[in-house]
Structure formats: structure tokens, C-alpha cells
mmCIF file of C-alpha atoms in Angstrom:
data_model
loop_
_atom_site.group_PDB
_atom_site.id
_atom_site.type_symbol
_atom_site.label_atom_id
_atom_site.label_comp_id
_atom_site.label_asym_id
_atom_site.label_seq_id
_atom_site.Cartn_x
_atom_site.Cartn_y
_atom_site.Cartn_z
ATOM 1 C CA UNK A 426 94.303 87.248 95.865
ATOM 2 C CA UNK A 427 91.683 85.875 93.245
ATOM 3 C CA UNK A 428 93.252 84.377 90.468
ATOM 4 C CA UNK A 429 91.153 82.748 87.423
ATOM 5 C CA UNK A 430 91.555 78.874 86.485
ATOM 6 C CA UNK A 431 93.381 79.443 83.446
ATOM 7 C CA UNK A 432 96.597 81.113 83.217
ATOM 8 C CA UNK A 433 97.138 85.363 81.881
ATOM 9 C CA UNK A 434 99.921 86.811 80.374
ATOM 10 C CA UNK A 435 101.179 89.232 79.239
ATOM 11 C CA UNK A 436 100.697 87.889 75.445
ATOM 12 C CA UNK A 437 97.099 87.353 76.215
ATOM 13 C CA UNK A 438 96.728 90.629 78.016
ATOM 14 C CA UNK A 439 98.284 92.690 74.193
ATOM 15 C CA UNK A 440 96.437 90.208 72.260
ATOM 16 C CA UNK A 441 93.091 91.188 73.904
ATOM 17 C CA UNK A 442 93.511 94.959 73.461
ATOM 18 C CA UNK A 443 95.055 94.519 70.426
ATOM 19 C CA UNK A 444 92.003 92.581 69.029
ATOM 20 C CA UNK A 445 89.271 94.411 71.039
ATOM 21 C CA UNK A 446 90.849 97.464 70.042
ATOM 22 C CA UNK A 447 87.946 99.303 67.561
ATOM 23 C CA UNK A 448 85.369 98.215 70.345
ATOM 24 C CA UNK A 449 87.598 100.079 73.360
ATOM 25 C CA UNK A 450 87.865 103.329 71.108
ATOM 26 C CA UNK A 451 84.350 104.306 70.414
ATOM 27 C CA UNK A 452 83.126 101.827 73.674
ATOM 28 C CA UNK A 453 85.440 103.741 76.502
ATOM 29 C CA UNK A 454 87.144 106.069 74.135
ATOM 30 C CA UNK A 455 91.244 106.957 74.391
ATOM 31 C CA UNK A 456 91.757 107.163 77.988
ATOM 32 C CA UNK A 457 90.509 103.216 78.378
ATOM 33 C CA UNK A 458 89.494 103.750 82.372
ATOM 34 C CA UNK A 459 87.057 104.500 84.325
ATOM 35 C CA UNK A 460 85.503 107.795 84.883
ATOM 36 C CA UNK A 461 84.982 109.867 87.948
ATOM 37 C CA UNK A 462 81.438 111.352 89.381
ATOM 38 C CA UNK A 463 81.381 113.942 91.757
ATOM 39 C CA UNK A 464 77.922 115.794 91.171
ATOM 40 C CA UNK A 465 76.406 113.313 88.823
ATOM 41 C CA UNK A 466 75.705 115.686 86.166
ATOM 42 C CA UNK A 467 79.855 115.651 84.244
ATOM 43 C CA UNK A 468 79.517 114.114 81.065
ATOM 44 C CA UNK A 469 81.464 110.867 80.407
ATOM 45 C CA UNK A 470 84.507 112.681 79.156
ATOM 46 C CA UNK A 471 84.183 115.177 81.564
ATOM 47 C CA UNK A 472 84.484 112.093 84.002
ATOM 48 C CA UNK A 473 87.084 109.936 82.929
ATOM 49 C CA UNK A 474 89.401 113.496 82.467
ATOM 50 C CA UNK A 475 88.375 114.293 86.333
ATOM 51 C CA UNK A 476 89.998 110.566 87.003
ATOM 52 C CA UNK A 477 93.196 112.028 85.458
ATOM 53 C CA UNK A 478 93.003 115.085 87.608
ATOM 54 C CA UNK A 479 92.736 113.151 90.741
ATOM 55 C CA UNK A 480 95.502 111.364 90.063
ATOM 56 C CA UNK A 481 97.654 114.896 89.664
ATOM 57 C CA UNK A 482 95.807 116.448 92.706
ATOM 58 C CA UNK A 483 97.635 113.206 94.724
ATOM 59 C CA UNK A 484 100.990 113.360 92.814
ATOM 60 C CA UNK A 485 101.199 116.898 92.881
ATOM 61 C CA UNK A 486 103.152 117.090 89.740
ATOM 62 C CA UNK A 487 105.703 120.001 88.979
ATOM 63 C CA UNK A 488 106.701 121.559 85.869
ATOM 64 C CA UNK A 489 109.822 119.931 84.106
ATOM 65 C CA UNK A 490 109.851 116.237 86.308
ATOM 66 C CA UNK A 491 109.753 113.309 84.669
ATOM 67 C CA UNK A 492 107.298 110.825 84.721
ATOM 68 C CA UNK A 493 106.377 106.968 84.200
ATOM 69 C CA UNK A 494 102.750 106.045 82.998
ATOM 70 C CA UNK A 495 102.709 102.572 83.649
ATOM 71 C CA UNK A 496 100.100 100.680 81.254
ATOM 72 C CA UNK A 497 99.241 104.195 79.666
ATOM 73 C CA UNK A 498 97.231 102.317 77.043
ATOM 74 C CA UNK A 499 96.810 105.308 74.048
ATOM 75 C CA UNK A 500 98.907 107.553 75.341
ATOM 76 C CA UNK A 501 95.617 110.099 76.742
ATOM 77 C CA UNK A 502 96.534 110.576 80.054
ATOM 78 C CA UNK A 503 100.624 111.325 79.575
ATOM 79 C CA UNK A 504 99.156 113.721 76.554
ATOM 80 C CA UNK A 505 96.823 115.349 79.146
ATOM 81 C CA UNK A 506 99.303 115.728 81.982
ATOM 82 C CA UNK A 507 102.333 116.401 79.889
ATOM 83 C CA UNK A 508 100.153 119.571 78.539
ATOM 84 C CA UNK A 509 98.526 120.889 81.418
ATOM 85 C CA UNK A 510 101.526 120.315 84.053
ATOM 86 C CA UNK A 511 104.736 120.378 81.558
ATOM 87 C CA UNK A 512 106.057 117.375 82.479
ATOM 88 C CA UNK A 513 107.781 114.587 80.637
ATOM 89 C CA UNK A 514 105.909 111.132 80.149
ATOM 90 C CA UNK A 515 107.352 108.021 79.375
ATOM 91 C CA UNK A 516 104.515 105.736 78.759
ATOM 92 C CA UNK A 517 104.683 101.551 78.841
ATOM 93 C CA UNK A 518 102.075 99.490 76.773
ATOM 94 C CA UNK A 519 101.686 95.745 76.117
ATOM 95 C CA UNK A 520 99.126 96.879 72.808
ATOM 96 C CA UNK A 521 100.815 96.983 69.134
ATOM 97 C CA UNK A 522 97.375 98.970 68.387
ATOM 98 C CA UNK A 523 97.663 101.207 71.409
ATOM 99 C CA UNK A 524 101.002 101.875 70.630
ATOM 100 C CA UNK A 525 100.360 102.865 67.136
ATOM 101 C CA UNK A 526 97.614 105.190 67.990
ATOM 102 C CA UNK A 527 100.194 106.845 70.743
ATOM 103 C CA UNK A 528 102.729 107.032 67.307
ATOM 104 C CA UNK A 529 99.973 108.845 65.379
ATOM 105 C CA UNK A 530 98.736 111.063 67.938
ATOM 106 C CA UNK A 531 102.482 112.837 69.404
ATOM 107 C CA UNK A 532 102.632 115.258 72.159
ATOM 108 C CA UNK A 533 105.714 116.967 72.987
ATOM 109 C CA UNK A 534 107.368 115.372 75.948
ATOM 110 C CA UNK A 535 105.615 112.810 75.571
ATOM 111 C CA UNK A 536 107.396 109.202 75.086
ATOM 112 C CA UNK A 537 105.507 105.662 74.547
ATOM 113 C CA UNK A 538 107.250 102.385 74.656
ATOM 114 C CA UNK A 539 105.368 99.323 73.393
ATOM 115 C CA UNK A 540 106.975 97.020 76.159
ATOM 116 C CA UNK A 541 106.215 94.717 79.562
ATOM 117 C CA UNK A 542 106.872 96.707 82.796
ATOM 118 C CA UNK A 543 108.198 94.085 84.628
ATOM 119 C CA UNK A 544 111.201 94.259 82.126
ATOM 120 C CA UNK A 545 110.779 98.019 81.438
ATOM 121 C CA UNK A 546 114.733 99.034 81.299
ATOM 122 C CA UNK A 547 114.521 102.566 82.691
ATOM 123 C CA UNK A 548 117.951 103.181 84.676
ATOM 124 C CA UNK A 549 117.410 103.411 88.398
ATOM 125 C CA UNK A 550 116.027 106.489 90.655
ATOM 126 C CA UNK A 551 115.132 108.193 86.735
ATOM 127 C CA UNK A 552 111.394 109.906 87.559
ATOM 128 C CA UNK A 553 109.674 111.998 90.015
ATOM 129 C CA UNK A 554 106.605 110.420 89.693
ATOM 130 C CA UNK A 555 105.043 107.774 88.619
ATOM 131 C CA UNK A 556 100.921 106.361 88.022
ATOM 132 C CA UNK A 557 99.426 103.170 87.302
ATOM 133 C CA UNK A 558 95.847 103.276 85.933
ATOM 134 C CA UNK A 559 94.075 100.103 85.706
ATOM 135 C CA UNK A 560 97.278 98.299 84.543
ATOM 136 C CA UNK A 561 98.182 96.738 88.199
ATOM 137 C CA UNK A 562 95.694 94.424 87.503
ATOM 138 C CA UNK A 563 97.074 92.802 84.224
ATOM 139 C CA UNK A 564 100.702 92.062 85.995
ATOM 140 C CA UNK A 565 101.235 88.703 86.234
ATOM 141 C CA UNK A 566 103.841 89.772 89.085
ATOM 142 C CA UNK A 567 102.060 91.956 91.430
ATOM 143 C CA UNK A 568 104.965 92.088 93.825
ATOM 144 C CA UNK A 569 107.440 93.101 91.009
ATOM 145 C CA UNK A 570 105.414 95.883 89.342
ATOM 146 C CA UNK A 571 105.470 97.547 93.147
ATOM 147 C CA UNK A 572 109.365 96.654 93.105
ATOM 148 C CA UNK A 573 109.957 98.408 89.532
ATOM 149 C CA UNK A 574 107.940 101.493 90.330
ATOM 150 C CA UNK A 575 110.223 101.540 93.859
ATOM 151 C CA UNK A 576 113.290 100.684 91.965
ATOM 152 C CA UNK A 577 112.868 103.774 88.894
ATOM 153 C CA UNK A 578 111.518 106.474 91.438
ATOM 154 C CA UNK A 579 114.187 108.467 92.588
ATOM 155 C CA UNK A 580 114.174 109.264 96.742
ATOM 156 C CA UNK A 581 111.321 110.959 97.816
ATOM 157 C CA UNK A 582 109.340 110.185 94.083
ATOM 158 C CA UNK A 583 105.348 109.648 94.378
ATOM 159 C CA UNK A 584 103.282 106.679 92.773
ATOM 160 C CA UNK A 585 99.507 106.270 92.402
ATOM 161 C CA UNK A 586 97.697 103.100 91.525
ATOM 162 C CA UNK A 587 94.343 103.306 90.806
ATOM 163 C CA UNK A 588 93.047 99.573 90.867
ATOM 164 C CA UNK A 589 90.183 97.242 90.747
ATOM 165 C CA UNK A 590 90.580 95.743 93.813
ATOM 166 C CA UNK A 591 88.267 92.699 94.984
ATOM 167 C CA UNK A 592 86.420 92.921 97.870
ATOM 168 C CA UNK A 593 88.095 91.588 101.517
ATOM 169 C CA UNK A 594 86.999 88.546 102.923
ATOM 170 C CA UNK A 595 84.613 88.234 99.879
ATOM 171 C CA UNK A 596 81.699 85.510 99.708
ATOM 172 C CA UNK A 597 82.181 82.247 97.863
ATOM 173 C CA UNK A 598 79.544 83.301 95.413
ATOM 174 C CA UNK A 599 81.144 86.118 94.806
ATOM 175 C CA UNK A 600 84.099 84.915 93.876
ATOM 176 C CA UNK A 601 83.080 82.024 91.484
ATOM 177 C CA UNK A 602 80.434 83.787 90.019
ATOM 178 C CA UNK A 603 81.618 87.680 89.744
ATOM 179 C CA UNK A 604 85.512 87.885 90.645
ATOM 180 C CA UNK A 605 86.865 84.692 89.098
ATOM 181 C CA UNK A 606 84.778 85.495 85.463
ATOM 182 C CA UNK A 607 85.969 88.831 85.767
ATOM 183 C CA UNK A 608 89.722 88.132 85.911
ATOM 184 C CA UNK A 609 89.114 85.210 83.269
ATOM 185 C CA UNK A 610 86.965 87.401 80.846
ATOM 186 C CA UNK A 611 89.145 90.752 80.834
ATOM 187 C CA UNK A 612 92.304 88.873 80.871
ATOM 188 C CA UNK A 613 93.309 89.778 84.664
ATOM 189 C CA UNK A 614 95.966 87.278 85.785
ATOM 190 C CA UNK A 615 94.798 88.134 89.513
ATOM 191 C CA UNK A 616 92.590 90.766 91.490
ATOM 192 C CA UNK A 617 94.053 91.814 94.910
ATOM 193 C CA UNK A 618 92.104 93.170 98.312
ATOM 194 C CA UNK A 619 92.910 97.009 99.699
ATOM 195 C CA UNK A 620 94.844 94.869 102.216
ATOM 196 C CA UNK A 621 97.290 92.507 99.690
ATOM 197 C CA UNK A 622 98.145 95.684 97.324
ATOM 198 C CA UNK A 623 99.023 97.846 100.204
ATOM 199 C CA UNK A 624 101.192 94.820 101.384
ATOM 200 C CA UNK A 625 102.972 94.646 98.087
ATOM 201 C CA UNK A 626 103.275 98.120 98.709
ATOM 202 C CA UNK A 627 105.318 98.301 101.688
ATOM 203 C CA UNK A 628 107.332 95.411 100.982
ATOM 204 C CA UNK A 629 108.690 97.231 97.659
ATOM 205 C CA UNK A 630 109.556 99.653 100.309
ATOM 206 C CA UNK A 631 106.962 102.255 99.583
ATOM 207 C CA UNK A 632 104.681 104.421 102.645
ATOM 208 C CA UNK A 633 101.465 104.616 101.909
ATOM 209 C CA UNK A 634 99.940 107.377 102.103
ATOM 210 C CA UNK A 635 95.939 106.935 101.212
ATOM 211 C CA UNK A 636 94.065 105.031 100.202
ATOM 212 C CA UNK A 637 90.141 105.671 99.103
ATOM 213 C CA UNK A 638 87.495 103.927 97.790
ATOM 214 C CA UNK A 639 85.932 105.607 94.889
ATOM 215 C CA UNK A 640 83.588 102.516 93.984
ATOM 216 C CA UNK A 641 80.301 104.619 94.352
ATOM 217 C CA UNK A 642 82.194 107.404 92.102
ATOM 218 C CA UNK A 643 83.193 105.400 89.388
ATOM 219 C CA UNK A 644 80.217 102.659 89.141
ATOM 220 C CA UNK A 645 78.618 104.094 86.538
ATOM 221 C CA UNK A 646 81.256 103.814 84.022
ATOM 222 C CA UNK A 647 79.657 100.329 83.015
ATOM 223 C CA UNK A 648 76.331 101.352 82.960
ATOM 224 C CA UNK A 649 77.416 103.947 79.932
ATOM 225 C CA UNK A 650 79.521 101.389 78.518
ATOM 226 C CA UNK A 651 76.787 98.670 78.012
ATOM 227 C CA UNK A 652 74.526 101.498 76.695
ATOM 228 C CA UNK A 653 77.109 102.284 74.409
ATOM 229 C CA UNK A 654 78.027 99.270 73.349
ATOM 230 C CA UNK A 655 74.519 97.900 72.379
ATOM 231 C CA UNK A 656 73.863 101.174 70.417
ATOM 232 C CA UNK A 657 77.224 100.303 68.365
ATOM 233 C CA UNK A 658 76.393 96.208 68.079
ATOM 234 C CA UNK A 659 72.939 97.820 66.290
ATOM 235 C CA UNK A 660 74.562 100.485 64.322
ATOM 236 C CA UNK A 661 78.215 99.434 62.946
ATOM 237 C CA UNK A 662 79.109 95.449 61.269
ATOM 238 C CA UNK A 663 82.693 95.878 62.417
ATOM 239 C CA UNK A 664 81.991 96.220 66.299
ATOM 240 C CA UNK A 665 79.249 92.967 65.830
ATOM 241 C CA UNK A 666 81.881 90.958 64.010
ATOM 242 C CA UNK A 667 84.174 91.281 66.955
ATOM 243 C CA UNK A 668 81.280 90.826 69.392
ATOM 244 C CA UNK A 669 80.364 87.352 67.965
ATOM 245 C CA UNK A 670 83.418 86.236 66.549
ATOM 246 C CA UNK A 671 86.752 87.410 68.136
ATOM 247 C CA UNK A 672 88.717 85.279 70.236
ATOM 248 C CA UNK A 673 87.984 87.852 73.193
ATOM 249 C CA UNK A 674 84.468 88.228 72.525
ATOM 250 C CA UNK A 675 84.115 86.459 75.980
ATOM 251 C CA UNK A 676 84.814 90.315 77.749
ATOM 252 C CA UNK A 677 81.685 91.260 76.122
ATOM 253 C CA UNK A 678 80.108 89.413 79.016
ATOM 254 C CA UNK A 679 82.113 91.186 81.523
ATOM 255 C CA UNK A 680 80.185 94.306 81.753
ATOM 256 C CA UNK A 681 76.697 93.216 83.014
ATOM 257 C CA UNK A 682 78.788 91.188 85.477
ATOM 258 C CA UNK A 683 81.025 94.212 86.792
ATOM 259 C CA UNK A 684 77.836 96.375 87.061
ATOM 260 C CA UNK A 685 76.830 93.409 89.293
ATOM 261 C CA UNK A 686 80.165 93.197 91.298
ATOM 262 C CA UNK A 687 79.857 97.278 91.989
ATOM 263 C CA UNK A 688 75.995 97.025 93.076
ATOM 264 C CA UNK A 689 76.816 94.245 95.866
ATOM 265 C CA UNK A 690 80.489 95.428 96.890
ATOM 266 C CA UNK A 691 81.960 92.030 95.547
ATOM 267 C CA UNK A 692 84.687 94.491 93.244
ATOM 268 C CA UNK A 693 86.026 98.172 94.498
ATOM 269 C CA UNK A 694 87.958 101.060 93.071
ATOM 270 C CA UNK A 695 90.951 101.996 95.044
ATOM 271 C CA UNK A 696 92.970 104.957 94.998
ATOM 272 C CA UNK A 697 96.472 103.944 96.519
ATOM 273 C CA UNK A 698 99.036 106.774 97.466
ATOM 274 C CA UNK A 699 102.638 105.913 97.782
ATOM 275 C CA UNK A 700 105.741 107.530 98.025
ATOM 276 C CA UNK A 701 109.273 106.654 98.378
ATOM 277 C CA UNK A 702 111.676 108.149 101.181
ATOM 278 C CA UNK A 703 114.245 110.633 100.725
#
């Protein structure tokens, strides 16, 4: 596992989204994660709502079964997949700003609790299905996220985590100089292998059933985001103020070093499929 030198919680996880948060909106937009190439030629929406899609193709949702979004940021994805599948999404965010943007934008069926996972208070065996996207990362209690999503699944309930994962058996180099910034700079308490997370995985008591590496597929989500972020540093004060002066300002430097991690395989995207018996 890589962990930073200086400790992440779940405080310092809210308070960088909650300060970041005009930069995330028009940087990434609502859904907050990466997007998903398959041609090449999908438009950045089109690609971060083909993320969401893979994620349904693997839980193979049903209409009327409920459903846990764990770190569902603005609320996007449970809107998405609460309208197209007719499910019921009950959302978890550590953000005071996502959460209000969740409050303002309603979907019916649709259910967002500004609140830790780890101490999330749904009753036992309570949802058919549950997804993590990008959120696994920010837990300061790897092991425990796995054992909530085990413990609120009913028997035979799905989970996917979608994940930056750091490469196995990576280089010093790459860990000092890509990995251990990363975690430090986006406020990631620790960054497990394919290997640790499928470990936590089991020993929650979950199968696994895939896993894939989407890294190529998703690389170029940093690529449009520096693009898009140095267009809105020129064209709007509010998203330089926070550039230069906010206490987070230090994810700014992030990006150039995940496009780095992607190129030489030092970070990778993991789709994990799990499922709980019957």
C-alpha cells in the first residue's frame, strides 16, 4: 500500500472538495471521475457517462432494487442510474458543497447523505447493489469500507469499485516522485495494488469476480482536464484565486503528474467485480 508522509482524513478529504469545489464543476464537471474511451472519438461527457454504463453493464441492475453509491460526490451517477434503470440510490458524501448541489438538483428515488461511510448507519443486508467510484481511495480504512459494503449488501448483492490503483511491485522512483505526491496532493490517505484491494476484498467476504484494467481507456481524462483548466486560470478570477491561493491549491500540481503516472504504468484504473453469496 502507498501511503503519503502526512496523515488524510476524512476532514481533509470534505475540506478539499469542499474548497476546490468551483474548479471540479467546470474542470471535471458533475460526475467528478474519470471518463471512458472506447473509439477515441466520444466526447468528454459522452465518456465519463460510458464510465457509468460500465459500471451497470457489471452490476446488472434491475428495476425497483435498491442501491448504495458510495462517495457519489454530486449526486450524477445515482441521478443517471436511478433514471435509466428505476432504481433507488442512496448516495454517501464527505462534501457540504457536493451535498448541497445533490439538494438542489433532486431526482426521484434518489437519496444523498452528507456522511463518512465507514460510519454510514444503513441497517444490515438493506441493497441489491452497491458501487464505489473513485471514493475507495479517500478511506482512511480500506479494510472497513470492503467490510461495510459486505455488511449492507443483502446475500447474493453485487459491488463495483472502480479505483486508482498503484502499480505492483512499483519502482522507488515511482513511488517518491509520482505515487507518494499523488496521495499527498489529492488528499488520498493510501493507494492500493490490483493485488491488496482484491485481498481486502475477500477478507470482507466478497468473490471476485473481474477485475480489468482500463488505464489505456481512461488516460486521457487528464490530458482534457489540464487543457481545461489552463483555459479557465486565463479566462475566470475565481478559478485563479483558488489556483494560487487555496489551501488545496497543491492538487493543481497533481495533474501533469498523473498524466505522468498513466504514460509509464506507475498508477492504473481498475475495475473490481464483487459479489456476495446467497
Amino acid at each position: 500500500m502507498i501511503v503519503p508522509n502526512i496523515s488524510q482524513n476524512a476532514v481533509a478529504v470534505a475540506d478539499h472538495y469542499d474548497e476546490l469545489d468551483p474548479i471540479y464543476r467546470r474542470v471535471w464537471g458533475e460526475h467528478v471521475h474519470h471518463g471512458l474511451w472506447t473509439t477515441g472519438r466520444e466526447t468528454p461527457a459522452e465518456a465519463v457517462e460510458a464510465l457509468v454504463d460500465t459500471v451497470d453493464d457489471r452490476l446488472r441492475l434491475m428495476p425497483g432494487e435498491a442501491c448504495v453509491d458510495i462517495g457519489c460526490g454530486y449526486g450524477s451517477t445515482a441521478r443517471q442510474l436511478a433514471l435509466t434503470r428505476g432504481v433507488s440510490v442512496t448516495g454517501f458524501t464527505l462534501s457540504a458543497e457536493q451535498a448541497r448541489y445533490a439538494a438542489a438538483h433532486p431526482a426521484p428515488g434518489v437519496d444523498i447523505h452528507l456522511r463518512d461511510w465507514l460510519v454510514n448507519g444503513l441497517p444490515d443486508a438493506s441493497a441489491s447493489a452497491a458501487w464505489a467510484i473513485e471514493s475507495s481511495e479517500h478511506m482512511v480504512d480500506k479494510p472497513r469500507f470492503f467490510a461495510e459494503a459486505h455488511r449492507v449488501l443483502a446475500p447474493g448483492g453485487r459491488f463495483v469499485v472502480c479505483a486508482w490503483l498503484a502499480e505492483t511491485d512499483a519502482s522507488g522512483w515511482k513511488v517518491r516522485h509520482l505515487l507518494e505526491p499523488i496521495c499527498r496532493e489529492g488528499r488520498l490517505p493510501s493507494m492500493g495494488t490490483r493485488e491488496e484491494y482484491e485481498a481486502m476484498a475477500r477478507a470482507a467476504g466478497f468473490t471476485v469476480n473481474g477485475y480489468e484494467d482500463v488505464s489505456h481507456r481512461v488516460a486521457r481524462t487528464w490530458t482534457i482536464c489540464a487543457r481545461l483548466l489552463v483555459k479557465a486560470l486565463l479566462a475566470d478570477r475565481q478559478t485563479r484565486r483558488l489556483a494560487l491561493g487555496a489551501r488545496n491549491r497543491i492538487f493543481v500540481l497533481s495533474i501533469p503528474r498523473l498524466i505522468l503516472a498513466y504514460r509509464t504504468g506507475a498508477m492504473r484504473y481498475g475495475i473490481l467485480t464483487l459479489s456476495k453469496a446467497q
